[in-house]
Amino acid sequence: MAIKSDFKIPLIVSASIHVGVIIIVAMGVDFEDKPKEMPQASAPAVQAVVIDQQKVNQHVEKLKAEKREAERKEKARQDELERKAREAKQAREREQAQIKKLEQERKQKEIETQNAAQAAKAAKLKEQQEKEKAAKAEAQRKQKEAEQKAAEEAAAKAEAKRKQEEAAAKKAAEERKRKAEAEAKRKAEEQARLEQERMMQEALAAEQAALSQTRNKQVMSEVQRYTSMIRATIQRNLVVDESMRGKSCRIFIRLAKDGFVTGNEIISGDPVVCRATKAAINKAGRLPVSQEADVYNKLKEINLTVQPQFN
């Protein structure tokens, strides 16, 4: 708006000068006379108008130049503002990017911290579990050691008992041998007497046969009873488990007159049941026997079948 006002003033001045010139020329013209050449005195006025017009044009050009300069400066100012705005925008974008990056890094650190905390918690839990496992294993080890020690002590006691029983059996065998030798001598000495008595015994044979048959029945009944008692004694001392169910062992047993087991041998059967049977016999030490000689003679060497019983 200021530039337009600057243009108006010289235009008004120029127009005023032209109007003034026209009026002066009109006043100097004689409408009644013929046209005359313009006097020489008017030349300075025209020249003045031309000069003024040149000044006006120069002033206009100057104003245009000033306007262009103002526009250039304005454009430069706008360009500078735009540049600063772009730089500010870029700075904001960089700042926002940096903030975003820092936020991402913060979140990443939070995640890493959480992961580290979870890992530490898991490690602590694992360590605790390992300690509990180790403690349990140590307890089991001590228990096994105690069990092994108890088993070794039991085995040692069993071995000592076995040796004692073997010694007793050896002594009993020696005693039997001595008795057998004495018995053989006695039988040899009595052979003559028996031969002498044979005739008398034959006379009594018929009567003895009847008595013997009755006695044999009684003896066999007693033998069966004592056999059941022997088997029951073994069963009481027999250590059984499920692997023995339905299995048995046939064993030979030799007994002294007082029931002391002087020997036992496996005839046939399941190895586990047979081992348990021998152990039960050794544990019992003595088995029931009759004091009656004819019953004892049936029992002193017997073959017995042992089958584990389950409740």
mmCIF file of C-alpha atoms in Angstrom:
data_model
loop_
_atom_site.group_PDB
_atom_site.id
_atom_site.type_symbol
_atom_site.label_atom_id
_atom_site.label_comp_id
_atom_site.label_asym_id
_atom_site.label_seq_id
_atom_site.Cartn_x
_atom_site.Cartn_y
_atom_site.Cartn_z
ATOM 1 C CA MET A 1 0.000 0.000 0.000
ATOM 2 C CA ALA A 2 2.908 2.413 0.698
ATOM 3 C CA ILE A 3 4.316 1.809 -2.799
ATOM 4 C CA LYS A 4 0.981 2.655 -4.436
ATOM 5 C CA SER A 5 0.880 5.949 -2.488
ATOM 6 C CA ASP A 6 4.384 6.765 -3.665
ATOM 7 C CA PHE A 7 3.261 6.268 -7.288
ATOM 8 C CA LYS A 8 0.179 8.478 -6.877
ATOM 9 C CA ILE A 9 2.099 11.635 -5.913
ATOM 10 C CA PRO A 10 4.338 11.885 -9.010
ATOM 11 C CA LEU A 11 1.414 10.929 -11.241
ATOM 12 C CA ILE A 12 -0.639 13.728 -9.765
ATOM 13 C CA VAL A 13 2.256 16.140 -10.153
ATOM 14 C CA SER A 14 2.816 15.028 -13.763
ATOM 15 C CA ALA A 15 -0.859 15.333 -14.551
ATOM 16 C CA SER A 16 -1.010 18.753 -12.967
ATOM 17 C CA ILE A 17 1.950 19.905 -15.033
ATOM 18 C CA HIS A 18 0.312 18.618 -18.246
ATOM 19 C CA VAL A 19 -2.948 20.323 -17.411
ATOM 20 C CA GLY A 20 -1.106 23.549 -16.631
ATOM 21 C CA VAL A 21 0.726 23.371 -19.939
ATOM 22 C CA ILE A 22 -2.490 22.765 -21.837
ATOM 23 C CA ILE A 23 -4.167 25.743 -20.107
ATOM 24 C CA ILE A 24 -1.252 28.050 -20.876
ATOM 25 C CA VAL A 25 -1.286 26.959 -24.491
ATOM 26 C CA ALA A 26 -5.057 27.435 -24.677
ATOM 27 C CA MET A 27 -4.855 30.900 -23.214
ATOM 28 C CA GLY A 28 -2.239 31.944 -25.760
ATOM 29 C CA VAL A 29 -4.336 30.756 -28.747
ATOM 30 C CA ASP A 30 -6.408 33.313 -30.594
ATOM 31 C CA PHE A 31 -9.584 31.581 -31.754
ATOM 32 C CA GLU A 32 -10.437 34.450 -34.102
ATOM 33 C CA ASP A 33 -7.119 34.629 -35.885
ATOM 34 C CA LYS A 34 -5.709 31.977 -38.075
ATOM 35 C CA PRO A 35 -3.478 29.599 -36.576
ATOM 36 C CA LYS A 36 -0.013 30.867 -35.993
ATOM 37 C CA GLU A 37 3.141 29.107 -35.195
ATOM 38 C CA MET A 38 3.696 28.734 -31.549
ATOM 39 C CA PRO A 39 5.951 31.451 -30.303
ATOM 40 C CA GLN A 40 9.457 30.514 -29.289
ATOM 41 C CA ALA A 41 8.739 31.608 -25.734
ATOM 42 C CA SER A 42 6.702 28.357 -25.106
ATOM 43 C CA ALA A 43 9.654 26.055 -25.766
ATOM 44 C CA PRO A 44 11.044 26.278 -22.228
ATOM 45 C CA ALA A 45 7.679 25.257 -20.796
ATOM 46 C CA VAL A 46 7.487 22.178 -23.012
ATOM 47 C CA GLN A 47 11.044 21.386 -22.159
ATOM 48 C CA ALA A 48 10.248 21.808 -18.503
ATOM 49 C CA VAL A 49 7.351 19.389 -18.889
ATOM 50 C CA VAL A 50 9.594 16.890 -20.614
ATOM 51 C CA ILE A 51 12.223 17.293 -17.954
ATOM 52 C CA ASP A 52 9.616 16.856 -15.261
ATOM 53 C CA GLN A 53 8.321 13.758 -17.044
ATOM 54 C CA GLN A 54 11.841 12.374 -17.079
ATOM 55 C CA LYS A 55 12.134 13.031 -13.381
ATOM 56 C CA VAL A 56 8.800 11.381 -12.893
ATOM 57 C CA ASN A 57 9.984 8.377 -14.908
ATOM 58 C CA GLN A 58 13.238 8.285 -13.028
ATOM 59 C CA HIS A 59 11.374 8.495 -9.776
ATOM 60 C CA VAL A 60 9.030 5.730 -10.929
ATOM 61 C CA GLU A 61 11.986 3.576 -11.932
ATOM 62 C CA LYS A 62 13.573 4.324 -8.621
ATOM 63 C CA LEU A 63 10.388 3.326 -6.850
ATOM 64 C CA LYS A 64 10.181 0.155 -8.943
ATOM 65 C CA ALA A 65 13.772 -0.592 -8.126
ATOM 66 C CA GLU A 66 13.085 0.015 -4.461
ATOM 67 C CA LYS A 67 10.003 -2.201 -4.740
ATOM 68 C CA ARG A 68 12.004 -4.946 -6.402
ATOM 69 C CA GLU A 69 14.666 -4.584 -3.732
ATOM 70 C CA ALA A 70 12.002 -4.683 -1.044
ATOM 71 C CA GLU A 71 10.454 -7.738 -2.711
ATOM 72 C CA ARG A 72 13.900 -9.351 -2.980
ATOM 73 C CA LYS A 73 14.573 -8.632 0.682
ATOM 74 C CA GLU A 74 11.103 -9.865 1.580
ATOM 75 C CA LYS A 75 11.701 -12.987 -0.473
ATOM 76 C CA ALA A 76 15.106 -13.403 1.163
ATOM 77 C CA ARG A 77 13.495 -12.902 4.552
ATOM 78 C CA GLN A 78 10.762 -15.433 3.693
ATOM 79 C CA ASP A 79 13.409 -17.843 2.376
ATOM 80 C CA GLU A 80 15.381 -17.349 5.595
ATOM 81 C CA LEU A 81 12.241 -17.906 7.641
ATOM 82 C CA GLU A 82 11.442 -21.010 5.609
ATOM 83 C CA ARG A 83 15.027 -22.219 6.002
ATOM 84 C CA LYS A 84 14.877 -21.624 9.735
ATOM 85 C CA ALA A 85 11.458 -23.300 9.826
ATOM 86 C CA ARG A 86 12.881 -26.306 7.929
ATOM 87 C CA GLU A 87 15.881 -26.404 10.226
ATOM 88 C CA ALA A 88 13.601 -26.116 13.250
ATOM 89 C CA LYS A 89 11.388 -28.905 11.824
ATOM 90 C CA GLN A 90 14.425 -31.038 11.127
ATOM 91 C CA ALA A 91 15.708 -30.295 14.619
ATOM 92 C CA ARG A 92 12.309 -31.260 16.058
ATOM 93 C CA GLU A 93 12.270 -34.408 13.962
ATOM 94 C CA ARG A 94 15.788 -35.248 15.082
ATOM 95 C CA GLU A 95 14.807 -34.514 18.668
ATOM 96 C CA GLN A 96 11.665 -36.643 18.337
ATOM 97 C CA ALA A 97 13.727 -39.403 16.719
ATOM 98 C CA GLN A 98 16.226 -39.133 19.569
ATOM 99 C CA ILE A 99 13.393 -39.175 22.116
ATOM 100 C CA LYS A 100 11.861 -42.180 20.354
ATOM 101 C CA LYS A 101 15.254 -43.897 20.289
ATOM 102 C CA LEU A 102 15.806 -43.123 23.983
ATOM 103 C CA GLU A 103 12.298 -44.416 24.753
ATOM 104 C CA GLN A 104 13.004 -47.588 22.792
ATOM 105 C CA GLU A 105 16.317 -47.955 24.598
ATOM 106 C CA ARG A 106 14.544 -47.371 27.927
ATOM 107 C CA LYS A 107 11.920 -50.001 27.075
ATOM 108 C CA GLN A 108 14.658 -52.348 25.879
ATOM 109 C CA LYS A 109 16.527 -51.795 29.145
ATOM 110 C CA GLU A 110 13.303 -52.418 31.058
ATOM 111 C CA ILE A 111 12.804 -55.650 29.115
ATOM 112 C CA GLU A 112 16.426 -56.618 29.696
ATOM 113 C CA THR A 113 16.060 -55.761 33.385
ATOM 114 C CA GLN A 114 12.879 -57.831 33.609
ATOM 115 C CA ASN A 115 14.532 -60.674 31.720
ATOM 116 C CA ALA A 116 17.555 -60.436 34.001
ATOM 117 C CA ALA A 117 15.291 -60.438 37.056
ATOM 118 C CA GLN A 118 13.359 -63.430 35.719
ATOM 119 C CA ALA A 119 16.612 -65.189 34.876
ATOM 120 C CA ALA A 120 17.954 -64.447 38.360
ATOM 121 C CA LYS A 121 14.719 -65.707 39.878
ATOM 122 C CA ALA A 122 14.846 -68.838 37.727
ATOM 123 C CA ALA A 123 18.517 -69.344 38.623
ATOM 124 C CA LYS A 124 17.714 -68.922 42.316
ATOM 125 C CA LEU A 125 14.821 -71.378 42.023
ATOM 126 C CA LYS A 126 17.048 -73.822 40.140
ATOM 127 C CA GLU A 127 19.752 -73.414 42.774
ATOM 128 C CA GLN A 128 17.227 -74.086 45.508
ATOM 129 C CA GLN A 129 15.930 -77.127 43.644
ATOM 130 C CA GLU A 130 19.495 -78.354 43.142
ATOM 131 C CA LYS A 131 20.170 -77.891 46.866
ATOM 132 C CA GLU A 132 16.980 -79.770 47.745
ATOM 133 C CA LYS A 133 17.885 -82.473 45.244
ATOM 134 C CA ALA A 134 21.408 -82.695 46.658
ATOM 135 C CA ALA A 135 20.037 -82.840 50.217
ATOM 136 C CA LYS A 136 17.613 -85.577 49.196
ATOM 137 C CA ALA A 137 20.380 -87.477 47.438
ATOM 138 C CA GLU A 138 22.599 -87.118 50.516
ATOM 139 C CA ALA A 139 19.799 -88.382 52.747
ATOM 140 C CA GLN A 140 19.227 -91.326 50.408
ATOM 141 C CA ARG A 141 22.978 -92.010 50.350
ATOM 142 C CA LYS A 142 23.143 -91.995 54.152
ATOM 143 C CA GLN A 143 20.077 -94.212 54.311
ATOM 144 C CA LYS A 144 21.635 -96.655 51.833
ATOM 145 C CA GLU A 145 24.873 -96.589 53.807
ATOM 146 C CA ALA A 146 22.936 -97.348 56.987
ATOM 147 C CA GLU A 147 21.015 -100.125 55.228
ATOM 148 C CA GLN A 148 24.241 -101.522 53.758
ATOM 149 C CA LYS A 149 25.908 -101.378 57.165
ATOM 150 C CA ALA A 150 22.934 -103.137 58.752
ATOM 151 C CA ALA A 151 22.987 -105.722 55.967
ATOM 152 C CA GLU A 152 26.719 -106.252 56.420
ATOM 153 C CA GLU A 153 26.274 -106.635 60.171
ATOM 154 C CA ALA A 154 23.412 -109.080 59.596
ATOM 155 C CA ALA A 155 25.527 -110.974 57.083
ATOM 156 C CA ALA A 156 28.408 -111.056 59.520
ATOM 157 C CA LYS A 157 26.118 -112.382 62.235
ATOM 158 C CA ALA A 158 24.676 -114.935 59.843
ATOM 159 C CA GLU A 159 28.175 -115.981 58.802
ATOM 160 C CA ALA A 160 29.226 -116.325 62.430
ATOM 161 C CA LYS A 161 26.119 -118.337 63.158
ATOM 162 C CA ARG A 162 26.728 -120.483 60.079
ATOM 163 C CA LYS A 163 30.274 -121.192 61.185
ATOM 164 C CA GLN A 164 29.007 -121.979 64.647
ATOM 165 C CA GLU A 165 26.391 -124.300 63.208
ATOM 166 C CA GLU A 166 28.963 -125.881 60.915
ATOM 167 C CA ALA A 167 31.217 -126.455 63.887
ATOM 168 C CA ALA A 168 28.325 -127.929 65.827
ATOM 169 C CA ALA A 169 27.354 -130.037 62.823
ATOM 170 C CA LYS A 170 30.947 -131.233 62.466
ATOM 171 C CA LYS A 171 31.034 -132.077 66.137
ATOM 172 C CA ALA A 172 27.698 -133.861 65.812
ATOM 173 C CA ALA A 173 28.981 -135.737 62.775
ATOM 174 C CA GLU A 174 32.051 -136.819 64.711
ATOM 175 C CA GLU A 175 29.788 -137.885 67.529
ATOM 176 C CA ARG A 176 27.618 -139.827 65.110
ATOM 177 C CA LYS A 177 30.703 -141.467 63.635
ATOM 178 C CA ARG A 178 31.898 -142.472 67.066
ATOM 179 C CA LYS A 179 28.459 -143.779 67.902
ATOM 180 C CA ALA A 180 28.251 -145.565 64.584
ATOM 181 C CA GLU A 181 31.569 -147.280 65.234
ATOM 182 C CA ALA A 182 30.450 -148.226 68.691
ATOM 183 C CA GLU A 183 27.156 -149.410 67.275
ATOM 184 C CA ALA A 184 28.931 -151.481 64.656
ATOM 185 C CA LYS A 185 31.039 -153.083 67.346
ATOM 186 C CA ARG A 186 27.997 -153.688 69.426
ATOM 187 C CA LYS A 187 26.165 -155.194 66.485
ATOM 188 C CA ALA A 188 29.079 -157.468 65.759
ATOM 189 C CA GLU A 189 29.123 -158.611 69.341
ATOM 190 C CA GLU A 190 25.408 -159.111 69.355
ATOM 191 C CA GLN A 191 25.279 -160.851 66.002
ATOM 192 C CA ALA A 192 25.914 -164.151 67.653
ATOM 193 C CA ARG A 193 23.325 -163.427 70.267
ATOM 194 C CA LEU A 194 20.843 -162.383 67.656
ATOM 195 C CA GLU A 195 21.485 -165.511 65.706
ATOM 196 C CA GLN A 196 20.794 -167.503 68.805
ATOM 197 C CA GLU A 197 17.646 -165.600 69.435
ATOM 198 C CA ARG A 198 16.465 -165.817 65.824
ATOM 199 C CA MET A 199 14.688 -169.084 66.410
ATOM 200 C CA MET A 200 12.843 -167.644 69.333
ATOM 201 C CA GLN A 201 12.051 -164.532 67.372
ATOM 202 C CA GLU A 202 10.681 -166.590 64.509
ATOM 203 C CA ALA A 203 8.412 -168.216 66.976
ATOM 204 C CA LEU A 204 7.241 -164.879 68.050
ATOM 205 C CA ALA A 205 7.131 -163.567 64.483
ATOM 206 C CA ALA A 206 3.472 -164.183 63.934
ATOM 207 C CA GLU A 207 2.525 -162.348 67.061
ATOM 208 C CA GLN A 208 5.037 -159.623 66.337
ATOM 209 C CA ALA A 209 3.709 -159.228 62.770
ATOM 210 C CA ALA A 210 0.275 -158.323 64.040
ATOM 211 C CA LEU A 211 1.722 -155.974 66.597
ATOM 212 C CA SER A 212 4.135 -154.546 64.034
ATOM 213 C CA GLN A 213 1.372 -153.751 61.573
ATOM 214 C CA THR A 214 -0.474 -151.770 64.205
ATOM 215 C CA ARG A 215 2.711 -150.107 65.317
ATOM 216 C CA ASN A 216 3.661 -149.247 61.745
ATOM 217 C CA LYS A 217 0.392 -147.422 61.344
ATOM 218 C CA GLN A 218 1.055 -145.546 64.563
ATOM 219 C CA VAL A 219 4.623 -144.774 63.460
ATOM 220 C CA MET A 220 3.539 -143.521 60.048
ATOM 221 C CA SER A 221 0.912 -141.319 61.654
ATOM 222 C CA GLU A 222 3.555 -139.889 63.987
ATOM 223 C CA VAL A 223 5.957 -139.481 61.065
ATOM 224 C CA GLN A 224 3.329 -137.518 59.136
ATOM 225 C CA ARG A 225 2.597 -135.389 62.206
ATOM 226 C CA TYR A 226 6.257 -134.570 62.822
ATOM 227 C CA THR A 227 6.803 -133.985 59.092
ATOM 228 C CA SER A 228 4.020 -131.373 59.197
ATOM 229 C CA MET A 229 5.618 -129.832 62.299
ATOM 230 C CA ILE A 230 9.009 -129.721 60.582
ATOM 231 C CA ARG A 231 7.481 -128.098 57.509
ATOM 232 C CA ALA A 232 5.607 -125.565 59.711
ATOM 233 C CA THR A 233 8.859 -124.688 61.549
ATOM 234 C CA ILE A 234 10.588 -124.056 58.221
ATOM 235 C CA GLN A 235 7.624 -121.987 56.991
ATOM 236 C CA ARG A 236 7.811 -119.772 60.107
ATOM 237 C CA ASN A 237 11.446 -118.962 59.413
ATOM 238 C CA LEU A 238 11.011 -118.656 55.627
ATOM 239 C CA VAL A 239 11.416 -115.151 54.179
ATOM 240 C CA VAL A 240 9.122 -114.958 51.159
ATOM 241 C CA ASP A 241 8.387 -112.490 48.366
ATOM 242 C CA GLU A 242 6.071 -112.397 45.359
ATOM 243 C CA SER A 243 8.694 -113.921 43.044
ATOM 244 C CA MET A 244 8.313 -117.220 44.985
ATOM 245 C CA ARG A 245 4.544 -117.531 44.498
ATOM 246 C CA GLY A 246 3.619 -120.908 43.030
ATOM 247 C CA LYS A 247 7.213 -122.219 43.299
ATOM 248 C CA SER A 248 8.721 -124.910 45.553
ATOM 249 C CA CYS A 249 11.909 -126.631 46.617
ATOM 250 C CA ARG A 250 12.677 -130.326 47.278
ATOM 251 C CA ILE A 251 15.330 -130.633 49.972
ATOM 252 C CA PHE A 252 17.063 -133.462 51.890
ATOM 253 C CA ILE A 253 17.396 -132.962 55.677
ATOM 254 C CA ARG A 254 19.465 -134.972 58.159
ATOM 255 C CA LEU A 255 18.509 -134.696 61.850
ATOM 256 C CA ALA A 256 20.120 -135.707 65.106
ATOM 257 C CA LYS A 257 18.015 -137.359 67.824
ATOM 258 C CA ASP A 258 17.555 -134.013 69.557
ATOM 259 C CA GLY A 259 16.311 -132.430 66.301
ATOM 260 C CA PHE A 260 19.575 -130.617 65.523
ATOM 261 C CA VAL A 261 20.030 -130.204 61.754
ATOM 262 C CA THR A 262 23.258 -131.936 60.887
ATOM 263 C CA GLY A 263 22.942 -131.443 57.166
ATOM 264 C CA ASN A 264 20.690 -130.331 54.326
ATOM 265 C CA GLU A 265 21.039 -130.585 50.551
ATOM 266 C CA ILE A 266 18.924 -129.220 47.723
ATOM 267 C CA ILE A 267 17.406 -131.935 45.554
ATOM 268 C CA SER A 268 15.506 -129.811 43.066
ATOM 269 C CA GLY A 269 13.311 -126.744 42.721
ATOM 270 C CA ASP A 270 13.403 -122.982 42.264
ATOM 271 C CA PRO A 271 16.849 -121.559 43.213
ATOM 272 C CA VAL A 272 15.375 -118.582 45.088
ATOM 273 C CA VAL A 273 12.967 -120.763 47.095
ATOM 274 C CA CYS A 274 15.743 -123.275 47.781
ATOM 275 C CA ARG A 275 18.114 -120.583 49.090
ATOM 276 C CA ALA A 276 15.346 -119.211 51.307
ATOM 277 C CA THR A 277 14.552 -122.765 52.530
ATOM 278 C CA LYS A 278 18.166 -123.485 53.472
ATOM 279 C CA ALA A 279 18.341 -120.125 55.261
ATOM 280 C CA ALA A 280 15.128 -120.933 57.168
ATOM 281 C CA ILE A 281 16.484 -124.349 58.195
ATOM 282 C CA ASN A 282 19.784 -122.824 59.353
ATOM 283 C CA LYS A 283 17.882 -120.155 61.240
ATOM 284 C CA ALA A 284 15.712 -122.732 63.010
ATOM 285 C CA GLY A 285 18.765 -124.797 63.979
ATOM 286 C CA ARG A 286 16.638 -127.588 65.432
ATOM 287 C CA LEU A 287 13.519 -129.209 64.021
ATOM 288 C CA PRO A 288 10.813 -131.203 65.822
ATOM 289 C CA VAL A 289 11.608 -134.954 66.184
ATOM 290 C CA SER A 290 9.976 -137.748 68.118
ATOM 291 C CA GLN A 291 11.712 -139.375 71.094
ATOM 292 C CA GLU A 292 10.423 -142.696 69.897
ATOM 293 C CA ALA A 293 13.186 -144.516 68.064
ATOM 294 C CA ASP A 294 11.083 -146.021 65.302
ATOM 295 C CA VAL A 295 9.490 -142.636 64.563
ATOM 296 C CA TYR A 296 12.873 -140.903 64.753
ATOM 297 C CA ASN A 297 14.383 -143.451 62.377
ATOM 298 C CA LYS A 298 11.778 -142.443 59.799
ATOM 299 C CA LEU A 299 12.540 -138.758 60.334
ATOM 300 C CA LYS A 300 16.311 -138.600 60.761
ATOM 301 C CA GLU A 301 16.815 -138.464 56.985
ATOM 302 C CA ILE A 302 13.871 -137.086 55.098
ATOM 303 C CA ASN A 303 13.116 -135.513 51.742
ATOM 304 C CA LEU A 304 10.792 -132.548 52.168
ATOM 305 C CA THR A 305 8.996 -130.317 49.650
ATOM 306 C CA VAL A 306 8.698 -126.680 50.783
ATOM 307 C CA GLN A 307 6.304 -124.324 49.033
ATOM 308 C CA PRO A 308 6.109 -120.671 50.265
ATOM 309 C CA GLN A 309 2.769 -119.747 51.767
ATOM 310 C CA PHE A 310 1.172 -116.306 51.360
ATOM 311 C CA ASN A 311 -1.453 -114.836 53.623
#
